[in-house]
Coordinates of C-alpha atoms and ligand atoms in Angstrom, one line a residue:
M1 CA 40.7 82.0 125.8
I2 CA 38.8 82.5 129.0
K3 CA 35.5 84.4 128.4
K4 CA 34.0 86.4 131.3
F5 CA 30.3 86.9 131.6
N6 CA 28.0 89.1 133.8
K7 CA 24.3 88.8 134.5
I8 CA 22.1 90.4 131.8
E9 CA 18.8 92.3 132.5
K10 CA 16.8 91.5 129.4
V11 CA 16.8 89.9 125.9
K12 CA 15.0 91.8 123.1
G13 CA 15.2 91.8 119.4
T14 CA 15.3 89.5 116.3
L15 CA 17.9 87.1 115.1
F16 CA 18.3 85.4 111.7
L17 CA 20.8 82.7 112.5
P18 CA 23.2 80.9 110.1
G19 CA 22.3 77.7 108.4
D20 CA 21.8 74.4 110.1
K21 CA 25.0 72.5 110.6
S22 CA 23.7 69.1 109.7
I23 CA 22.1 70.4 106.5
S24 CA 25.1 72.6 105.6
H25 CA 27.4 69.6 105.7
R26 CA 25.1 67.6 103.5
A27 CA 24.4 70.4 101.1
V28 CA 28.2 70.7 100.6
M29 CA 28.7 66.9 100.2
F30 CA 25.8 66.4 97.8
S31 CA 26.9 69.4 95.7
C32 CA 30.4 67.9 95.5
L33 CA 28.9 64.5 94.5
A34 CA 26.7 66.1 91.8
N35 CA 28.0 66.7 88.3
G36 CA 28.3 70.5 87.8
K37 CA 27.5 73.7 89.6
S38 CA 25.3 73.9 92.8
V39 CA 24.6 77.0 94.9
I40 CA 24.1 77.1 98.6
H41 CA 22.3 80.0 100.4
N42 CA 22.7 80.6 104.1
C43 CA 25.4 77.9 104.4
L44 CA 26.9 77.7 107.9
L45 CA 30.6 78.8 107.6
S46 CA 31.7 77.3 110.9
A47 CA 34.9 75.3 111.5
D48 CA 33.1 72.0 111.1
V49 CA 31.5 72.8 107.7
Q50 CA 34.9 74.3 106.6
S51 CA 36.4 70.9 107.4
T52 CA 33.9 69.3 105.1
M53 CA 34.7 71.8 102.3
K54 CA 38.4 71.3 102.7
C55 CA 38.2 67.5 102.5
F56 CA 36.2 67.8 99.2
K57 CA 38.6 70.3 97.8
S58 CA 41.3 67.7 98.3
L59 CA 39.2 65.3 96.3
G60 CA 39.2 67.8 93.3
C61 CA 36.0 69.8 93.9
E62 CA 35.8 73.5 93.6
V63 CA 34.2 75.3 96.5
K64 CA 34.0 79.1 96.3
K65 CA 32.4 81.8 98.5
E66 CA 30.7 84.4 96.3
G67 CA 29.4 87.2 98.5
K68 CA 26.9 85.5 100.8
I69 CA 26.5 82.3 98.8
I70 CA 28.7 79.2 98.3
E71 CA 29.2 77.9 94.8
I72 CA 30.4 74.3 94.3
I73 CA 31.5 72.5 91.2
G74 CA 30.9 68.9 91.9
K75 CA 32.7 66.0 90.1
G76 CA 29.8 63.6 89.3
F77 CA 29.6 59.8 89.8
K78 CA 33.0 58.4 90.9
G79 CA 34.6 61.6 89.5
F80 CA 36.7 62.5 92.6
S81 CA 40.5 62.4 92.2
A82 CA 42.7 60.5 94.8
P83 CA 43.7 63.0 97.5
K84 CA 47.4 63.9 97.7
V85 CA 47.1 64.7 101.4
E86 CA 45.4 63.1 104.4
L87 CA 41.8 64.4 104.7
D88 CA 41.6 66.5 108.0
A89 CA 38.1 66.4 109.4
G90 CA 39.1 68.7 112.3
N91 CA 36.6 68.4 115.2
S92 CA 33.8 67.1 113.0
G93 CA 32.2 63.7 113.5
T94 CA 29.7 64.4 110.8
T95 CA 32.4 65.1 108.2
T96 CA 34.3 61.9 109.2
R97 CA 31.4 59.5 109.3
L98 CA 29.6 60.7 106.2
I99 CA 32.7 61.1 104.0
T100 CA 33.8 57.6 105.0
G101 CA 30.6 56.2 103.5
I102 CA 31.3 58.1 100.3
L103 CA 35.0 57.1 100.1
A104 CA 34.3 53.5 100.9
A105 CA 32.8 53.2 97.4
Q106 CA 35.8 54.8 95.5
N107 CA 38.6 53.1 93.6
F108 CA 41.4 55.1 95.3
Q109 CA 43.0 55.1 98.7
S110 CA 42.4 57.9 101.3
T111 CA 43.1 58.5 104.9
I112 CA 41.1 60.6 107.4
I113 CA 42.6 62.3 110.4
G114 CA 41.2 64.8 113.0
D115 CA 41.9 66.8 116.1
E116 CA 42.5 65.5 119.6
S117 CA 38.8 65.1 120.3
L118 CA 37.9 63.4 117.0
L119 CA 40.8 61.0 117.4
K120 CA 39.1 59.6 120.5
R121 CA 35.7 59.1 118.9
P122 CA 34.4 55.6 118.0
M123 CA 34.5 54.7 114.3
L124 CA 33.8 50.9 114.3
R125 CA 30.1 51.9 114.4
I126 CA 30.5 52.9 110.7
T127 CA 33.4 50.7 109.5
E128 CA 31.6 47.5 110.6
P129 CA 28.4 47.9 108.5
L130 CA 30.5 49.4 105.6
M131 CA 32.7 46.3 105.7
M132 CA 29.6 44.1 105.4
M133 CA 29.2 45.9 102.1
G134 CA 32.7 44.9 101.1
A135 CA 34.5 48.2 102.1
K136 CA 38.1 47.9 103.2
F137 CA 39.5 49.9 106.1
T138 CA 42.2 50.1 108.7
T139 CA 41.7 52.0 112.0
T140 CA 43.7 52.1 115.2
E141 CA 43.4 49.1 117.5
K142 CA 40.8 51.0 119.5
G143 CA 38.7 51.5 116.3
T144 CA 39.5 55.3 116.1
L145 CA 41.0 57.6 113.5
P146 CA 43.1 57.7 111.5
I147 CA 41.0 55.6 109.1
T148 CA 42.6 54.4 105.9
I149 CA 40.1 53.5 103.2
Y150 CA 41.3 51.2 100.5
P151 CA 40.1 51.0 96.9
V152 CA 37.3 48.6 95.9
E153 CA 35.9 47.8 92.5
Q154 CA 32.3 47.4 93.7
L155 CA 30.5 47.3 97.0
E156 CA 27.5 45.0 97.7
A157 CA 24.0 46.2 98.8
I158 CA 23.0 45.1 102.3
E159 CA 20.0 45.4 104.6
Y160 CA 21.2 46.8 107.9
E161 CA 19.4 47.4 111.2
L162 CA 20.9 50.3 113.2
K163 CA 22.0 49.1 116.7
I164 CA 22.7 52.7 117.8
P165 CA 20.2 55.4 117.0
S166 CA 22.6 57.6 115.0
A167 CA 22.0 59.7 111.9
Q168 CA 25.7 59.6 111.2
I169 CA 25.8 55.8 111.0
K170 CA 22.6 55.7 108.9
S171 CA 24.0 58.3 106.6
A172 CA 27.4 56.6 106.1
I173 CA 25.6 53.4 104.9
L174 CA 23.2 55.4 102.7
L175 CA 26.0 57.4 101.1
A176 CA 27.9 54.2 100.3
G177 CA 24.6 52.7 99.0
L178 CA 24.3 55.7 96.6
H179 CA 27.0 54.2 94.5
L180 CA 25.3 50.8 93.8
D181 CA 22.7 49.8 91.2
E182 CA 21.1 47.4 93.8
T183 CA 19.0 48.8 96.6
T184 CA 20.6 49.1 100.1
T185 CA 18.2 49.2 103.0
V186 CA 18.7 50.7 106.4
I187 CA 16.2 49.9 109.2
E188 CA 15.9 52.5 111.9
P189 CA 14.1 51.2 115.0
V190 CA 14.3 54.7 116.7
A191 CA 13.9 57.8 114.6
T192 CA 17.0 60.0 114.1
R193 CA 17.4 63.2 112.1
N194 CA 16.3 62.5 108.5
H195 CA 18.1 65.2 106.4
T196 CA 20.0 62.6 104.3
E197 CA 16.8 60.9 103.3
K198 CA 15.0 64.2 102.6
M199 CA 17.8 65.8 100.7
L200 CA 18.4 62.7 98.5
N201 CA 14.6 62.0 98.1
L202 CA 15.0 58.5 99.4
S203 CA 11.9 56.3 99.7
T204 CA 11.0 55.1 103.2
K205 CA 8.5 52.7 104.6
E206 CA 7.1 52.4 108.2
T207 CA 7.3 48.8 109.3
E208 CA 6.9 46.8 112.6
V209 CA 10.6 46.8 113.1
G210 CA 11.0 50.5 112.4
R211 CA 11.4 52.8 109.4
K212 CA 13.0 51.3 106.3
I213 CA 15.0 53.6 104.1
F214 CA 16.0 52.6 100.6
V215 CA 18.8 53.9 98.5
S216 CA 20.5 53.2 95.2
R217 CA 22.3 54.9 92.4
N218 CA 18.9 56.2 91.2
N219 CA 19.1 58.7 94.1
Y220 CA 22.5 60.1 93.1
P221 CA 22.3 63.9 93.6
E222 CA 22.0 66.4 90.7
P223 CA 23.3 70.0 90.9
K224 CA 20.9 72.2 92.9
V225 CA 20.2 75.4 94.6
Y226 CA 19.9 75.0 98.4
Y227 CA 18.3 77.4 100.9
I228 CA 19.4 76.3 104.3
P229 CA 17.1 77.1 107.3
S230 CA 18.6 78.5 110.5
D231 CA 20.1 76.0 112.9
I232 CA 17.7 74.9 115.6
S233 CA 20.6 73.6 117.7
T234 CA 22.1 77.1 117.7
A235 CA 18.7 78.7 118.2
A236 CA 18.3 76.5 121.3
F237 CA 20.9 78.6 123.3
F238 CA 19.0 81.9 122.6
I239 CA 15.6 80.3 123.2
V240 CA 16.7 79.2 126.7
L241 CA 18.3 82.5 127.4
A242 CA 15.1 84.4 126.4
L243 CA 12.9 82.0 128.5
L244 CA 15.0 82.5 131.6
V245 CA 15.7 86.3 131.6
K246 CA 12.8 88.5 133.0
N247 CA 11.0 90.8 130.6
S248 CA 12.4 89.1 127.5
E249 CA 10.9 88.7 124.0
L250 CA 13.0 87.3 121.2
K251 CA 12.1 86.5 117.6
L252 CA 14.1 83.9 115.8
E253 CA 13.5 83.9 112.0
N254 CA 13.5 81.0 109.5
V255 CA 14.4 78.3 112.1
L256 CA 14.5 74.6 111.0
L257 CA 11.4 72.9 112.4
N258 CA 12.0 69.4 111.0
K259 CA 10.2 67.0 113.4
T260 CA 13.3 64.9 113.9
R261 CA 15.1 68.0 115.2
A262 CA 12.6 70.3 116.9
G263 CA 12.2 68.2 120.0
I264 CA 13.8 70.9 122.1
I265 CA 10.8 73.3 121.3
K266 CA 8.3 70.6 122.2
I267 CA 10.0 69.7 125.5
L268 CA 10.4 73.4 126.5
Q269 CA 6.7 74.0 125.7
Q270 CA 5.7 71.0 127.8
M271 CA 7.9 72.6 130.6
G272 CA 5.7 75.7 130.4
A273 CA 7.7 77.8 127.8
D274 CA 5.9 80.5 125.9
I275 CA 7.2 79.8 122.4
Q276 CA 4.9 80.7 119.5
I277 CA 5.6 79.5 116.0
T278 CA 4.5 81.7 113.1
N279 CA 5.1 82.0 109.3
E280 CA 5.5 78.2 108.9
K281 CA 6.6 77.1 105.4
I282 CA 8.7 74.6 103.5
S283 CA 12.1 75.7 102.3
S284 CA 14.3 73.3 100.2
G285 CA 12.1 70.4 101.5
E286 CA 12.5 71.3 105.2
E287 CA 9.9 72.8 107.5
V288 CA 10.8 76.2 108.8
G289 CA 9.1 79.0 110.8
D290 CA 9.7 82.0 113.0
L291 CA 9.8 81.6 116.8
I292 CA 8.6 84.2 119.3
V293 CA 10.0 83.4 122.7
K294 CA 8.9 85.1 125.9
N295 CA 10.2 84.8 129.5
S296 CA 8.4 81.9 131.2
K297 CA 8.1 80.0 134.4
L298 CA 9.3 76.4 133.8
H299 CA 8.8 73.1 135.5
N300 CA 10.6 69.9 134.8
I301 CA 8.9 66.9 133.1
K302 CA 9.7 63.3 132.3
I303 CA 11.7 63.1 129.1
E304 CA 10.8 60.0 127.2
R305 CA 13.5 57.7 125.7
E306 CA 12.3 58.1 122.1
M307 CA 12.9 61.9 122.3
I308 CA 16.6 61.5 123.1
P309 CA 18.0 61.2 119.5
N310 CA 15.8 64.2 118.6
I311 CA 17.4 66.4 121.3
I312 CA 20.8 64.8 121.6
D313 CA 22.8 68.0 120.8
E314 CA 20.5 70.2 122.9
I315 CA 20.8 68.3 126.2
P316 CA 23.6 70.6 127.6
I317 CA 21.5 73.7 127.1
L318 CA 18.2 71.9 128.1
S319 CA 19.9 71.1 131.4
V320 CA 20.4 74.8 132.0
A321 CA 16.7 75.3 131.5
G322 CA 16.1 72.3 133.8
L323 CA 18.3 73.9 136.5
F324 CA 16.0 76.9 136.7
A325 CA 12.8 74.9 136.4
D326 CA 10.7 73.6 139.3
G327 CA 11.4 70.1 140.4
K328 CA 14.2 67.7 139.4
F329 CA 15.7 67.7 135.9
E330 CA 16.6 64.2 134.7
I331 CA 18.0 62.7 131.5
R332 CA 18.4 59.0 131.0
K333 CA 19.0 56.6 128.1
A334 CA 21.4 59.1 126.6
K335 CA 24.7 57.1 126.8
E336 CA 25.6 58.5 123.3
L337 CA 26.4 61.8 125.1
R338 CA 29.5 60.2 126.4
V339 CA 31.0 59.9 122.9
K340 CA 30.3 63.4 121.5
E341 CA 32.9 66.1 121.1
T342 CA 33.6 65.5 124.8
D343 CA 31.9 63.2 127.4
R344 CA 29.0 65.6 127.7
I345 CA 27.5 63.7 130.7
S346 CA 30.6 64.2 132.8
A347 CA 31.1 67.8 131.4
V348 CA 27.6 68.9 132.4
C349 CA 27.8 67.2 135.8
N350 CA 31.3 68.6 136.7
N351 CA 30.2 72.2 135.8
M352 CA 26.8 71.9 137.5
K353 CA 28.5 70.6 140.7
K354 CA 30.4 73.9 140.9
L355 CA 27.0 75.6 141.6
G356 CA 26.5 73.6 144.8
V357 CA 23.3 72.0 143.5
L358 CA 22.6 68.3 143.9
V359 CA 24.0 66.4 140.8
E360 CA 23.7 62.7 140.3
E361 CA 25.7 61.1 137.4
F362 CA 24.5 57.9 135.8
E363 CA 26.2 55.8 133.0
D364 CA 23.4 56.9 130.6
G365 CA 22.5 60.4 132.0
F366 CA 22.3 62.7 135.0
S367 CA 20.0 64.6 137.3
I368 CA 20.1 68.1 138.8
E369 CA 18.1 69.5 141.7
G370 CA 18.3 72.2 144.3
E371 CA 19.2 75.9 144.8
I372 CA 22.3 77.5 143.3
K373 CA 24.6 78.3 146.2
N374 CA 27.8 79.4 144.4
F375 CA 28.2 82.4 142.2
N376 CA 31.5 83.5 140.5
N377 CA 32.2 80.1 138.9
E378 CA 35.0 79.0 136.5
F379 CA 33.2 76.7 134.0
E380 CA 35.1 74.3 131.8
S381 CA 34.1 74.0 128.2
Y382 CA 36.3 70.8 127.7
G383 CA 36.9 72.3 124.2
D384 CA 33.3 71.4 123.3
H385 CA 31.3 74.1 121.5
R386 CA 27.9 73.1 122.9
I387 CA 29.3 72.9 126.5
A388 CA 30.9 76.3 126.1
M389 CA 27.7 77.9 124.8
A390 CA 25.4 76.2 127.4
F391 CA 27.6 77.5 130.3
S392 CA 27.9 80.9 128.7
V393 CA 24.1 81.1 128.8
L394 CA 24.1 80.0 132.4
S395 CA 26.7 82.6 133.2
L396 CA 24.5 85.3 131.7
L397 CA 21.8 84.3 134.2
L398 CA 24.0 84.3 137.4
D399 CA 25.0 87.1 139.8
G400 CA 28.7 87.7 140.1
Q401 CA 31.2 87.0 137.4
N402 CA 31.2 83.6 135.7
N403 CA 33.8 82.5 133.2
V404 CA 34.0 79.8 130.5
D405 CA 37.4 78.5 129.4
V406 CA 38.7 77.5 125.9
F407 CA 35.8 79.6 124.7
E408 CA 37.1 79.8 121.1
C409 CA 35.8 76.2 120.6
I410 CA 32.4 77.8 119.8
D411 CA 33.8 78.4 116.2
V412 CA 33.0 74.7 115.5
S413 CA 29.3 75.5 115.1
N414 CA 28.8 79.2 115.6
P415 CA 31.7 81.7 115.3
E416 CA 29.2 84.6 115.4
F417 CA 27.8 83.6 118.8
L418 CA 29.0 86.7 120.7
N419 CA 27.9 89.2 117.9
Q420 CA 24.5 87.6 117.9
L421 CA 24.3 87.8 121.6
S422 CA 25.4 91.5 121.8
S423 CA 22.6 92.4 119.3
I424 CA 19.9 91.2 121.6
I425 CA 21.0 92.1 125.2
Ligands
S3P1 C1 24.5 64.6 113.2 C2 24.0 63.6 114.0 C3 24.2 63.5 115.4 C4 24.5 64.8 116.1 C5 25.6 65.5 115.3 C6 25.2 65.8 113.9 C7 24.3 64.6 111.8 O1 25.1 62.5 115.8 O2 24.9 64.6 117.4 O3 25.9 66.7 115.9 O4 24.5 65.7 111.1 O5 24.0 63.6 111.2 P1 24.7 60.9 115.8 O6 24.1 60.6 114.6 O7 26.0 60.2 116.0 O8 23.8 60.8 117.0

């Protein structure tokens, strides 16, 4: 579907957005691991989280929607049944990589498949450390899906230092480690999102080589009630929109403010954004708060390397803010963007070039500078939800009519995007 957008005059109102995607995946997974009934409030019900739910249903778990809440009956330690079908992770890298960690420790065989985008994404980054623990897999020659996971009696604990700053790799190892009496240690030289550690109450230690995270069967999850904060990565699109449209004031309630995720707010504030945080509290172990965002004049700043994992999913929409900010917008040390749902460096650059601005593409990032010369653009989403939403926001800021193709891909993280948008414009 091609979605057409026209310039908007103002953004006003309040949004209470659905649950954070990373936390929703984990709440579903940990509820399925636990023995008995868990309840999840404000769970994101996007295509990606539905993929996680479907995979765990195939492993024998009960997942039910009761009004606005999700009820899950988990199977307990090694209580899953062997799936009768291939587990389809759809478009979801998080589903694939985290469930592989869990399945690596089971005594049955399973196979994970995915959509066209997921079939291209690298999986050796998880199978290699998991094989060091004794897990048995086959992948394609390229190290991509389908992955078949073979039964093992017992894995072995390892100490593993992450070579790529990735919460998905970290979590895959930690979730395999949950099934062992001995302690598995993951060393993280650069901080990545820490929801797995927080939600499983794992102990951690800051050391010279980085943060050490410890896990064993003692951390195996119990049934629980989860309250999921609103997704900061979804909020980012509305934050940037409100910042860039004149006379705007937008309130976003109950937004996740975890320090490993809220880098987008910090960077935008450094760029001159008027974003006030109120009503800060802790909800299910996570920091949350309300954001009040007002139209602001922005300037570009140097974005430090350590910030990249913290803003990795927000870089497409941050580049839209950078396009309208004074000076040159530049992102480097972000090679990981090339292996997301699409190659997001080339996707952002190709779309930005349509505007007639100066775009430079690097192996690990890109820069954007100059005046917009072309209106009436046909932006390409590349079937990637974050590219589609970033260029929808840009389209709402431009004169003329601007379109975004394969727009339905937004369902991956936020099927309600257009309804939320129409309630504030
Ligand atoms: C996620 C981790 C990130 C992020 C993804 C969600 C998670 O991926 O891009 O959208 O929930 O753990 P990497 O850990 O591979 O950087």
